[in-house]
PDB file of C-alpha atoms in Angstrom:
ATOM      1  CA  MET A   9      50.443 154.125  48.101  1.00 56.00           C
ATOM      2  CA  VAL A  10      47.656 151.563  48.055  1.00 50.00           C
ATOM      3  CA  GLU A  11      44.856 154.025  47.360  1.00 49.00           C
ATOM      4  CA  SER A  12      45.279 156.170  50.452  1.00 43.00           C
ATOM      5  CA  LYS A  13      43.064 158.986  51.698  1.00 41.00           C
ATOM      6  CA  ALA A  14      41.565 158.208  55.125  1.00 44.00           C
ATOM      7  CA  LYS A  15      41.357 155.375  57.591  1.00 56.00           C
ATOM      8  CA  GLY A  16      38.990 152.467  57.017  1.00 58.00           C
ATOM      9  CA  SER A  17      36.253 152.743  54.393  1.00 67.00           C
ATOM     10  CA  ALA A  18      37.007 149.421  52.715  1.00 74.00           C
ATOM     11  CA  ASN A  19      34.947 148.670  49.626  1.00 77.00           C
ATOM     12  CA  PRO A  20      32.833 145.525  50.246  1.00 77.00           C
ATOM     13  CA  GLU A  21      33.068 144.741  46.529  1.00 82.00           C
ATOM     14  CA  ARG A  22      36.862 144.441  46.694  1.00 86.00           C
ATOM     15  CA  HIS A  23      36.662 140.665  47.100  1.00 88.00           C
ATOM     16  CA  LYS A  24      35.536 140.426  43.478  1.00 87.00           C
ATOM     17  CA  ILE A  25      38.719 142.115  42.300  1.00 90.00           C
ATOM     18  CA  PRO A  26      41.603 139.688  41.589  1.00 92.00           C
ATOM     19  CA  ILE A  27      44.799 140.088  43.590  1.00 95.00           C
ATOM     20  CA  LYS A  28      47.501 140.897  41.072  1.00 94.00           C
ATOM     21  CA  SER A  29      50.035 142.530  43.373  1.00 96.00           C
ATOM     22  CA  ILE A  30      51.146 141.951  46.972  1.00 97.00           C
ATOM     23  CA  LEU A  31      53.430 143.984  49.197  1.00 97.00           C
ATOM     24  CA  VAL A  32      55.015 141.837  51.902  1.00 97.00           C
ATOM     25  CA  THR A  33      56.046 144.101  54.778  1.00 96.00           C
ATOM     26  CA  GLN A  34      59.246 142.173  55.446  1.00 94.00           C
ATOM     27  CA  PRO A  35      62.775 142.247  53.987  1.00 91.00           C
ATOM     28  CA  GLN A  36      63.471 140.533  50.679  1.00 90.00           C
ATOM     29  CA  PRO A  37      64.179 136.794  51.218  1.00 85.00           C
ATOM     30  CA  THR A  38      67.821 135.829  50.820  1.00 80.00           C
ATOM     31  CA  THR A  39      67.019 132.565  49.016  1.00 78.00           C
ATOM     32  CA  ASP A  40      65.308 131.825  45.711  1.00 77.00           C
ATOM     33  CA  ASN A  41      63.017 129.130  47.117  1.00 82.00           C
ATOM     34  CA  SER A  42      60.682 131.514  48.935  1.00 88.00           C
ATOM     35  CA  PRO A  43      57.043 130.334  48.933  1.00 92.00           C
ATOM     36  CA  TYR A  44      56.159 133.801  47.652  1.00 93.00           C
ATOM     37  CA  VAL A  45      57.981 132.960  44.413  1.00 92.00           C
ATOM     38  CA  THR A  46      55.776 129.894  44.044  1.00 92.00           C
ATOM     39  CA  ILE A  47      52.537 131.807  44.582  1.00 93.00           C
ATOM     40  CA  ALA A  48      53.696 134.577  42.239  1.00 94.00           C
ATOM     41  CA  GLU A  49      54.420 132.125  39.422  1.00 93.00           C
ATOM     42  CA  LYS A  50      51.313 130.030  40.030  1.00 93.00           C
ATOM     43  CA  TYR A  51      48.843 132.918  39.923  1.00 93.00           C
ATOM     44  CA  GLY A  52      50.730 135.515  37.910  1.00 94.00           C
ATOM     45  CA  ILE A  53      51.016 137.863  40.892  1.00 95.00           C
ATOM     46  CA  LYS A  54      53.610 140.578  41.389  1.00 95.00           C
ATOM     47  CA  VAL A  55      55.148 140.205  44.858  1.00 95.00           C
ATOM     48  CA  ASP A  56      57.339 142.931  46.322  1.00 95.00           C
ATOM     49  CA  PHE A  57      59.070 143.079  49.700  1.00 96.00           C
ATOM     50  CA  ARG A  58      59.668 146.098  51.890  1.00 95.00           C
ATOM     51  CA  ALA A  59      60.403 146.119  55.601  1.00 95.00           C
ATOM     52  CA  PHE A  60      57.968 148.442  57.376  1.00 96.00           C
ATOM     53  CA  ILE A  61      59.983 148.417  60.591  1.00 94.00           C
ATOM     54  CA  GLU A  62      63.667 148.796  61.385  1.00 93.00           C
ATOM     55  CA  VAL A  63      65.752 147.722  64.335  1.00 92.00           C
ATOM     56  CA  GLU A  64      68.024 150.216  66.066  1.00 94.00           C
ATOM     57  CA  PRO A  65      70.574 149.208  68.711  1.00 96.00           C
ATOM     58  CA  VAL A  66      70.309 150.627  72.205  1.00 95.00           C
ATOM     59  CA  PRO A  67      73.709 152.275  72.762  1.00 95.00           C
ATOM     60  CA  TYR A  68      75.802 150.740  75.520  1.00 94.00           C
ATOM     61  CA  LYS A  69      75.802 154.015  77.469  1.00 94.00           C
ATOM     62  CA  GLU A  70      72.002 154.015  77.435  1.00 94.00           C
ATOM     63  CA  PHE A  71      71.882 150.352  78.444  1.00 95.00           C
ATOM     64  CA  ARG A  72      74.123 151.069  81.425  1.00 93.00           C
ATOM     65  CA  LYS A  73      71.589 153.573  82.785  1.00 94.00           C
ATOM     66  CA  ASP A  74      69.186 150.683  83.478  1.00 92.00           C
ATOM     67  CA  LYS A  75      71.832 149.110  85.734  1.00 93.00           C
ATOM     68  CA  VAL A  76      71.218 145.569  84.500  1.00 95.00           C
ATOM     69  CA  ASP A  77      73.853 143.196  85.856  1.00 96.00           C
ATOM     70  CA  ILE A  78      74.058 140.483  83.196  1.00 97.00           C
ATOM     71  CA  LEU A  79      76.291 138.181  85.242  1.00 97.00           C
ATOM     72  CA  ALA A  80      73.899 138.301  88.200  1.00 97.00           C
ATOM     73  CA  HIS A  81      71.607 136.021  86.179  1.00 97.00           C
ATOM     74  CA  THR A  82      71.833 132.288  85.593  1.00 97.00           C
ATOM     75  CA  ALA A  83      69.642 132.011  82.482  1.00 96.00           C
ATOM     76  CA  VAL A  84      68.808 134.048  79.375  1.00 97.00           C
ATOM     77  CA  ILE A  85      65.582 133.942  77.348  1.00 96.00           C
ATOM     78  CA  PHE A  86      65.847 134.582  73.596  1.00 95.00           C
ATOM     79  CA  THR A  87      62.771 135.083  71.413  1.00 91.00           C
ATOM     80  CA  SER A  88      64.403 136.295  68.199  1.00 90.00           C
ATOM     81  CA  ARG A  89      67.629 136.598  66.242  1.00 91.00           C
ATOM     82  CA  ASN A  90      67.632 140.327  66.882  1.00 93.00           C
ATOM     83  CA  ALA A  91      67.663 139.653  70.615  1.00 95.00           C
ATOM     84  CA  VAL A  92      70.613 137.275  70.206  1.00 96.00           C
ATOM     85  CA  ASP A  93      72.606 139.721  68.067  1.00 96.00           C
ATOM     86  CA  HIS A  94      72.094 142.732  70.307  1.00 97.00           C
ATOM     87  CA  PHE A  95      72.591 140.832  73.557  1.00 97.00           C
ATOM     88  CA  PHE A  96      76.033 139.666  72.498  1.00 97.00           C
ATOM     89  CA  ARG A  97      76.794 143.128  71.125  1.00 97.00           C
ATOM     90  CA  ILE A  98      76.137 144.514  74.603  1.00 97.00           C
ATOM     91  CA  CYS A  99      78.279 141.751  76.124  1.00 96.00           C
ATOM     92  CA  GLN A 100      81.141 142.579  73.785  1.00 96.00           C
ATOM     93  CA  GLU A 101      80.917 146.309  74.440  1.00 96.00           C
ATOM     94  CA  SER A 102      80.824 145.719  78.195  1.00 94.00           C
ATOM     95  CA  LYS A 103      83.658 143.168  77.921  1.00 94.00           C
ATOM     96  CA  ILE A 104      81.566 140.418  79.469  1.00 94.00           C
ATOM     97  CA  GLU A 105      82.309 136.783  78.704  1.00 92.00           C
ATOM     98  CA  MET A 106      79.332 134.522  79.324  1.00 93.00           C
ATOM     99  CA  PRO A 107      80.105 131.795  81.906  1.00 92.00           C
ATOM    100  CA  ALA A 108      80.078 128.177  80.752  1.00 89.00           C
ATOM    101  CA  ASP A 109      77.246 127.278  83.129  1.00 91.00           C
ATOM    102  CA  MET A 110      74.847 129.940  81.816  1.00 94.00           C
ATOM    103  CA  LYS A 111      71.549 128.427  80.626  1.00 94.00           C
ATOM    104  CA  TYR A 112      69.805 129.554  77.465  1.00 95.00           C
ATOM    105  CA  PHE A 113      66.077 129.282  76.783  1.00 94.00           C
ATOM    106  CA  CYS A 114      65.130 129.777  73.126  1.00 92.00           C
ATOM    107  CA  ILE A 115      61.635 130.153  71.739  1.00 88.00           C
ATOM    108  CA  SER A 116      62.334 127.925  68.715  1.00 86.00           C
ATOM    109  CA  ASP A 117      64.882 125.650  67.067  1.00 87.00           C
ATOM    110  CA  GLN A 118      65.698 128.437  64.600  1.00 87.00           C
ATOM    111  CA  THR A 119      66.637 130.833  67.391  1.00 89.00           C
ATOM    112  CA  ALA A 120      68.632 128.126  69.175  1.00 90.00           C
ATOM    113  CA  TYR A 121      70.544 127.295  66.000  1.00 90.00           C
ATOM    114  CA  TYR A 122      71.327 130.990  65.462  1.00 93.00           C
ATOM    115  CA  LEU A 123      72.648 131.248  69.017  1.00 93.00           C
ATOM    116  CA  GLN A 124      75.514 128.977  67.995  1.00 90.00           C
ATOM    117  CA  LYS A 125      76.853 131.901  65.975  1.00 92.00           C
ATOM    118  CA  TYR A 126      78.145 133.289  69.270  1.00 93.00           C
ATOM    119  CA  ILE A 127      78.757 130.384  71.632  1.00 89.00           C
ATOM    120  CA  VAL A 128      79.369 126.648  71.691  1.00 84.00           C
ATOM    121  CA  LEU A 129      76.357 125.070  73.333  1.00 77.00           C
ATOM    122  CA  ARG A 130      76.085 121.965  75.408  1.00 72.00           C
ATOM    123  CA  LYS A 131      72.729 120.271  75.228  1.00 66.00           C
ATOM    124  CA  ARG A 132      72.259 120.408  78.983  1.00 70.00           C
ATOM    125  CA  LYS A 133      72.587 124.218  78.882  1.00 89.00           C
ATOM    126  CA  LEU A 134      70.131 124.796  76.042  1.00 91.00           C
ATOM    127  CA  PHE A 135      66.365 124.558  76.385  1.00 89.00           C
ATOM    128  CA  VAL A 136      64.080 125.071  73.415  1.00 88.00           C
ATOM    129  CA  GLY A 137      60.363 125.603  72.963  1.00 78.00           C
ATOM    130  CA  GLU A 138      58.512 124.314  69.925  1.00 71.00           C
ATOM    131  CA  LYS A 139      57.598 127.689  68.432  1.00 64.00           C
ATOM    132  CA  THR A 140      55.690 130.012  70.766  1.00 70.00           C
ATOM    133  CA  ALA A 141      56.299 131.571  74.171  1.00 75.00           C
ATOM    134  CA  LYS A 142      53.534 129.371  75.566  1.00 78.00           C
ATOM    135  CA  ASP A 143      55.508 126.278  74.545  1.00 79.00           C
ATOM    136  CA  LEU A 144      58.559 127.673  76.294  1.00 88.00           C
ATOM    137  CA  PHE A 145      56.637 128.275  79.523  1.00 90.00           C
ATOM    138  CA  GLU A 146      56.395 124.557  80.195  1.00 87.00           C
ATOM    139  CA  VAL A 147      60.178 124.322  79.945  1.00 89.00           C
ATOM    140  CA  ILE A 148      60.757 127.356  82.162  1.00 93.00           C
ATOM    141  CA  LYS A 149      58.496 125.912  84.877  1.00 91.00           C
ATOM    142  CA  LYS A 150      61.001 123.099  85.333  1.00 91.00           C
ATOM    143  CA  HIS A 151      63.735 125.659  86.043  1.00 93.00           C
ATOM    144  CA  LYS A 152      61.825 128.213  88.092  1.00 92.00           C
ATOM    145  CA  ASN A 153      64.678 128.691  90.577  1.00 95.00           C
ATOM    146  CA  GLU A 154      66.896 130.268  87.939  1.00 96.00           C
ATOM    147  CA  LYS A 155      67.448 134.018  87.734  1.00 97.00           C
ATOM    148  CA  PHE A 156      66.270 134.865  84.229  1.00 97.00           C
ATOM    149  CA  LEU A 157      67.336 137.716  81.976  1.00 97.00           C
ATOM    150  CA  PHE A 158      64.970 138.647  79.131  1.00 97.00           C
ATOM    151  CA  PRO A 159      66.739 140.743  76.419  1.00 96.00           C
ATOM    152  CA  CYS A 160      64.078 142.387  74.268  1.00 94.00           C
ATOM    153  CA  SER A 161      62.936 145.353  72.206  1.00 93.00           C
ATOM    154  CA  ASN A 162      61.176 148.457  73.452  1.00 91.00           C
ATOM    155  CA  ILE A 163      58.107 146.945  71.788  1.00 84.00           C
ATOM    156  CA  ARG A 164      57.392 143.396  72.891  1.00 83.00           C
ATOM    157  CA  LYS A 165      54.553 141.107  73.862  1.00 81.00           C
ATOM    158  CA  ASP A 166      53.512 140.942  77.501  1.00 86.00           C
ATOM    159  CA  ASP A 167      53.236 137.156  77.661  1.00 88.00           C
ATOM    160  CA  ILE A 168      56.691 136.344  79.040  1.00 91.00           C
ATOM    161  CA  PRO A 169      56.857 139.083  81.738  1.00 93.00           C
ATOM    162  CA  GLU A 170      53.293 138.281  82.808  1.00 93.00           C
ATOM    163  CA  PHE A 171      54.026 134.557  83.020  1.00 93.00           C
ATOM    164  CA  MET A 172      57.177 135.104  85.064  1.00 93.00           C
ATOM    165  CA  ALA A 173      55.401 137.445  87.478  1.00 95.00           C
ATOM    166  CA  ALA A 174      52.383 135.137  87.852  1.00 94.00           C
ATOM    167  CA  ASN A 175      54.646 132.198  88.678  1.00 94.00           C
ATOM    168  CA  LYS A 176      56.937 134.257  90.933  1.00 95.00           C
ATOM    169  CA  ILE A 177      59.993 133.496  88.819  1.00 95.00           C
ATOM    170  CA  LYS A 178      62.834 135.996  89.040  1.00 96.00           C
ATOM    171  CA  CYS A 179      63.211 137.776  85.721  1.00 96.00           C
ATOM    172  CA  THR A 180      64.883 141.006  84.625  1.00 96.00           C
ATOM    173  CA  GLU A 181      63.821 142.689  81.413  1.00 96.00           C
ATOM    174  CA  ALA A 182      66.640 144.334  79.440  1.00 95.00           C
ATOM    175  CA  ILE A 183      65.821 146.589  76.496  1.00 96.00           C
ATOM    176  CA  ILE A 184      68.749 146.185  74.114  1.00 96.00           C
ATOM    177  CA  TYR A 185      67.256 147.283  70.790  1.00 96.00           C
ATOM    178  CA  LYS A 186      64.397 149.415  69.521  1.00 94.00           C
ATOM    179  CA  THR A 187      61.790 148.776  66.852  1.00 91.00           C
ATOM    180  CA  VAL A 188      61.017 151.898  64.817  1.00 93.00           C
ATOM    181  CA  ALA A 189      59.015 152.744  61.707  1.00 94.00           C
ATOM    182  CA  ALA A 190      60.931 152.645  58.431  1.00 95.00           C
ATOM    183  CA  ASP A 191      60.846 155.584  56.006  1.00 94.00           C
ATOM    184  CA  LEU A 192      58.413 154.512  53.269  1.00 94.00           C
ATOM    185  CA  SER A 193      58.072 157.837  51.476  1.00 90.00           C
ATOM    186  CA  ASP A 194      59.272 156.318  48.207  1.00 88.00           C
ATOM    187  CA  LEU A 195      56.157 154.070  48.146  1.00 87.00           C
ATOM    188  CA  ASP A 196      53.781 157.026  47.956  1.00 73.00           C
ATOM    189  CA  ASP A 197      52.773 156.463  44.340  1.00 70.00           C
ATOM    190  CA  VAL A 198      52.739 152.658  44.399  1.00 73.00           C
ATOM    191  CA  THR A 199      49.476 150.699  44.486  1.00 85.00           C
ATOM    192  CA  TYR A 200      49.058 147.104  45.737  1.00 93.00           C
ATOM    193  CA  ASP A 201      46.018 144.844  45.863  1.00 95.00           C
ATOM    194  CA  CYS A 202      47.163 143.226  49.107  1.00 96.00           C
ATOM    195  CA  LEU A 203      49.322 144.242  52.064  1.00 97.00           C
ATOM    196  CA  ALA A 204      50.727 141.453  54.253  1.00 97.00           C
ATOM    197  CA  PHE A 205      51.564 142.379  57.864  1.00 97.00           C
ATOM    198  CA  PHE A 206      53.429 140.343  60.486  1.00 94.00           C
ATOM    199  CA  SER A 207      53.412 142.537  63.588  1.00 91.00           C
ATOM    200  CA  PRO A 208      51.450 145.388  65.179  1.00 92.00           C
ATOM    201  CA  SER A 209      54.528 147.548  64.571  1.00 92.00           C
ATOM    202  CA  GLY A 210      53.959 147.161  60.839  1.00 95.00           C
ATOM    203  CA  ILE A 211      50.469 148.642  61.178  1.00 96.00           C
ATOM    204  CA  THR A 212      51.873 151.494  63.267  1.00 94.00           C
ATOM    205  CA  SER A 213      54.472 152.169  60.573  1.00 95.00           C
ATOM    206  CA  LEU A 214      51.779 152.234  57.884  1.00 95.00           C
ATOM    207  CA  PHE A 215      49.934 155.099  59.568  1.00 95.00           C
ATOM    208  CA  ILE A 216      53.110 156.944  60.586  1.00 94.00           C
ATOM    209  CA  ASN A 217      54.127 157.010  56.935  1.00 94.00           C
ATOM    210  CA  PHE A 218      50.630 157.364  55.498  1.00 93.00           C
ATOM    211  CA  PRO A 219      48.381 158.989  58.120  1.00 93.00           C
ATOM    212  CA  ASP A 220      45.567 159.379  55.567  1.00 91.00           C
ATOM    213  CA  PHE A 221      45.626 155.759  54.444  1.00 91.00           C
ATOM    214  CA  LYS A 222      42.284 154.510  53.122  1.00 91.00           C
ATOM    215  CA  GLN A 223      41.765 150.810  52.517  1.00 92.00           C
ATOM    216  CA  ASN A 224      39.395 151.017  49.542  1.00 91.00           C
ATOM    217  CA  ASN A 225      40.013 147.862  47.427  1.00 92.00           C
ATOM    218  CA  THR A 226      43.203 146.828  49.201  1.00 94.00           C
ATOM    219  CA  ARG A 227      43.069 143.454  50.929  1.00 96.00           C
ATOM    220  CA  ILE A 228      44.775 143.307  54.333  1.00 97.00           C
ATOM    221  CA  ALA A 229      46.523 140.114  55.466  1.00 97.00           C
ATOM    222  CA  ALA A 230      47.810 139.587  59.014  1.00 97.00           C
ATOM    223  CA  PHE A 231      49.922 136.893  60.637  1.00 94.00           C
ATOM    224  CA  GLY A 232      49.194 136.148  64.286  1.00 89.00           C
ATOM    225  CA  PRO A 233      46.424 137.254  66.640  1.00 89.00           C
ATOM    226  CA  THR A 234      48.190 140.392  67.895  1.00 89.00           C
ATOM    227  CA  THR A 235      48.710 141.619  64.332  1.00 94.00           C
ATOM    228  CA  ALA A 236      45.087 140.834  63.468  1.00 95.00           C
ATOM    229  CA  LYS A 237      43.940 142.829  66.500  1.00 95.00           C
ATOM    230  CA  ALA A 238      46.137 145.763  65.472  1.00 95.00           C
ATOM    231  CA  VAL A 239      44.545 145.740  62.012  1.00 97.00           C
ATOM    232  CA  ARG A 240      41.030 145.901  63.464  1.00 96.00           C
ATOM    233  CA  ASP A 241      41.993 148.448  66.129  1.00 96.00           C
ATOM    234  CA  ALA A 242      43.267 150.689  63.325  1.00 96.00           C
ATOM    235  CA  GLY A 243      39.795 150.664  61.787  1.00 95.00           C
ATOM    236  CA  LEU A 244      40.777 148.424  58.866  1.00 96.00           C
ATOM    237  CA  GLU A 245      38.983 145.320  57.646  1.00 95.00           C
ATOM    238  CA  LEU A 246      40.991 142.125  57.904  1.00 96.00           C
ATOM    239  CA  ASP A 247      40.569 139.962  54.808  1.00 96.00           C
ATOM    240  CA  ILE A 248      43.243 137.294  55.268  1.00 96.00           C
ATOM    241  CA  GLU A 249      44.265 135.913  58.645  1.00 95.00           C
ATOM    242  CA  ALA A 250      47.052 133.426  59.298  1.00 93.00           C
ATOM    243  CA  PRO A 251      47.770 130.941  60.617  1.00 90.00           C
ATOM    244  CA  MET A 252      44.670 128.870  59.919  1.00 87.00           C
ATOM    245  CA  PRO A 253      44.160 125.120  60.463  1.00 86.00           C
ATOM    246  CA  ASN A 254      44.365 124.527  56.725  1.00 85.00           C
ATOM    247  CA  ALA A 255      46.964 127.239  56.098  1.00 86.00           C
ATOM    248  CA  PRO A 256      49.682 127.657  58.765  1.00 89.00           C
ATOM    249  CA  SER A 257      51.690 130.141  56.675  1.00 92.00           C
ATOM    250  CA  MET A 258      50.958 133.577  55.273  1.00 95.00           C
ATOM    251  CA  THR A 259      51.368 132.357  51.701  1.00 95.00           C
ATOM    252  CA  GLY A 260      49.009 129.464  52.425  1.00 94.00           C
ATOM    253  CA  ALA A 261      46.355 131.813  53.789  1.00 96.00           C
ATOM    254  CA  ILE A 262      46.717 134.126  50.793  1.00 96.00           C
ATOM    255  CA  GLU A 263      46.341 131.183  48.435  1.00 95.00           C
ATOM    256  CA  VAL A 264      43.198 130.004  50.249  1.00 94.00           C
ATOM    257  CA  TYR A 265      41.744 133.505  49.823  1.00 95.00           C
ATOM    258  CA  ILE A 266      42.599 133.522  46.120  1.00 93.00           C
ATOM    259  CA  GLN A 267      41.025 130.106  45.589  1.00 91.00           C
ATOM    260  CA  ASN A 268      37.910 130.931  47.613  1.00 89.00           C
ATOM    261  CA  HIS A 269      37.307 134.004  45.498  1.00 84.00           C
ATOM    262  CA  LYS A 270      38.001 132.154  42.255  1.00 70.00           C
ATOM    263  CA  GLN A 271      40.761 134.457  41.165  1.00 51.00           C
ATOM    264  CA  LYS A 272      42.824 133.456  38.208  1.00 47.00           C
TER     265      LYS A 272
END
């Protein structure tokens, strides 16, 4: 896979080589209007999708060992669809019905909209950030007397727990699902000019599956500062970083790279 032998050792001349194939380390989009389709058609690039990480549910029996009393809280923080799905799975398995006065704090409109899959929301019970945890902090500050529950994965950012502790806001962390490396053994003989990563877990999965990975001519793209840091910490050279002021999306950043290197 992607010219693999040993960590690092990127070829500085790789920028002169056109990108003709990209592996996006996420599941295949469910719609036909993906921006990756546009970039593939515009530049004649082969774009494949493969999730590098998988989500496993924490069994109810295991969750019970942490002795988290869901109904002892007055507010729940959701940062992803996975968190929403697995939280309500735990509620169903424990035969808990969420009270009507429970407050929900969602990191984005997309997460808030997805929450309606499980409950009917009243506007006064739903609080939404613009996109990031930092945006949500300003909302949480106005409700600092609530008892928050933070359903999350075994691998998560520290920003929310650190913020809650620093501001002395009561918050219980509940691990309800696990993020694990996917089995990528079938990619062993496949070569791509660019790998696009979206989380540090994706980088971890790369080296779990291919411990002798060598970058060579492969361009590495990363979305978000924590992913970019994981790329560099792994001894790889980061070629494409998103978001950027002129390219807020991964596809936008890839296109900027292609144009800057005059690839056709």
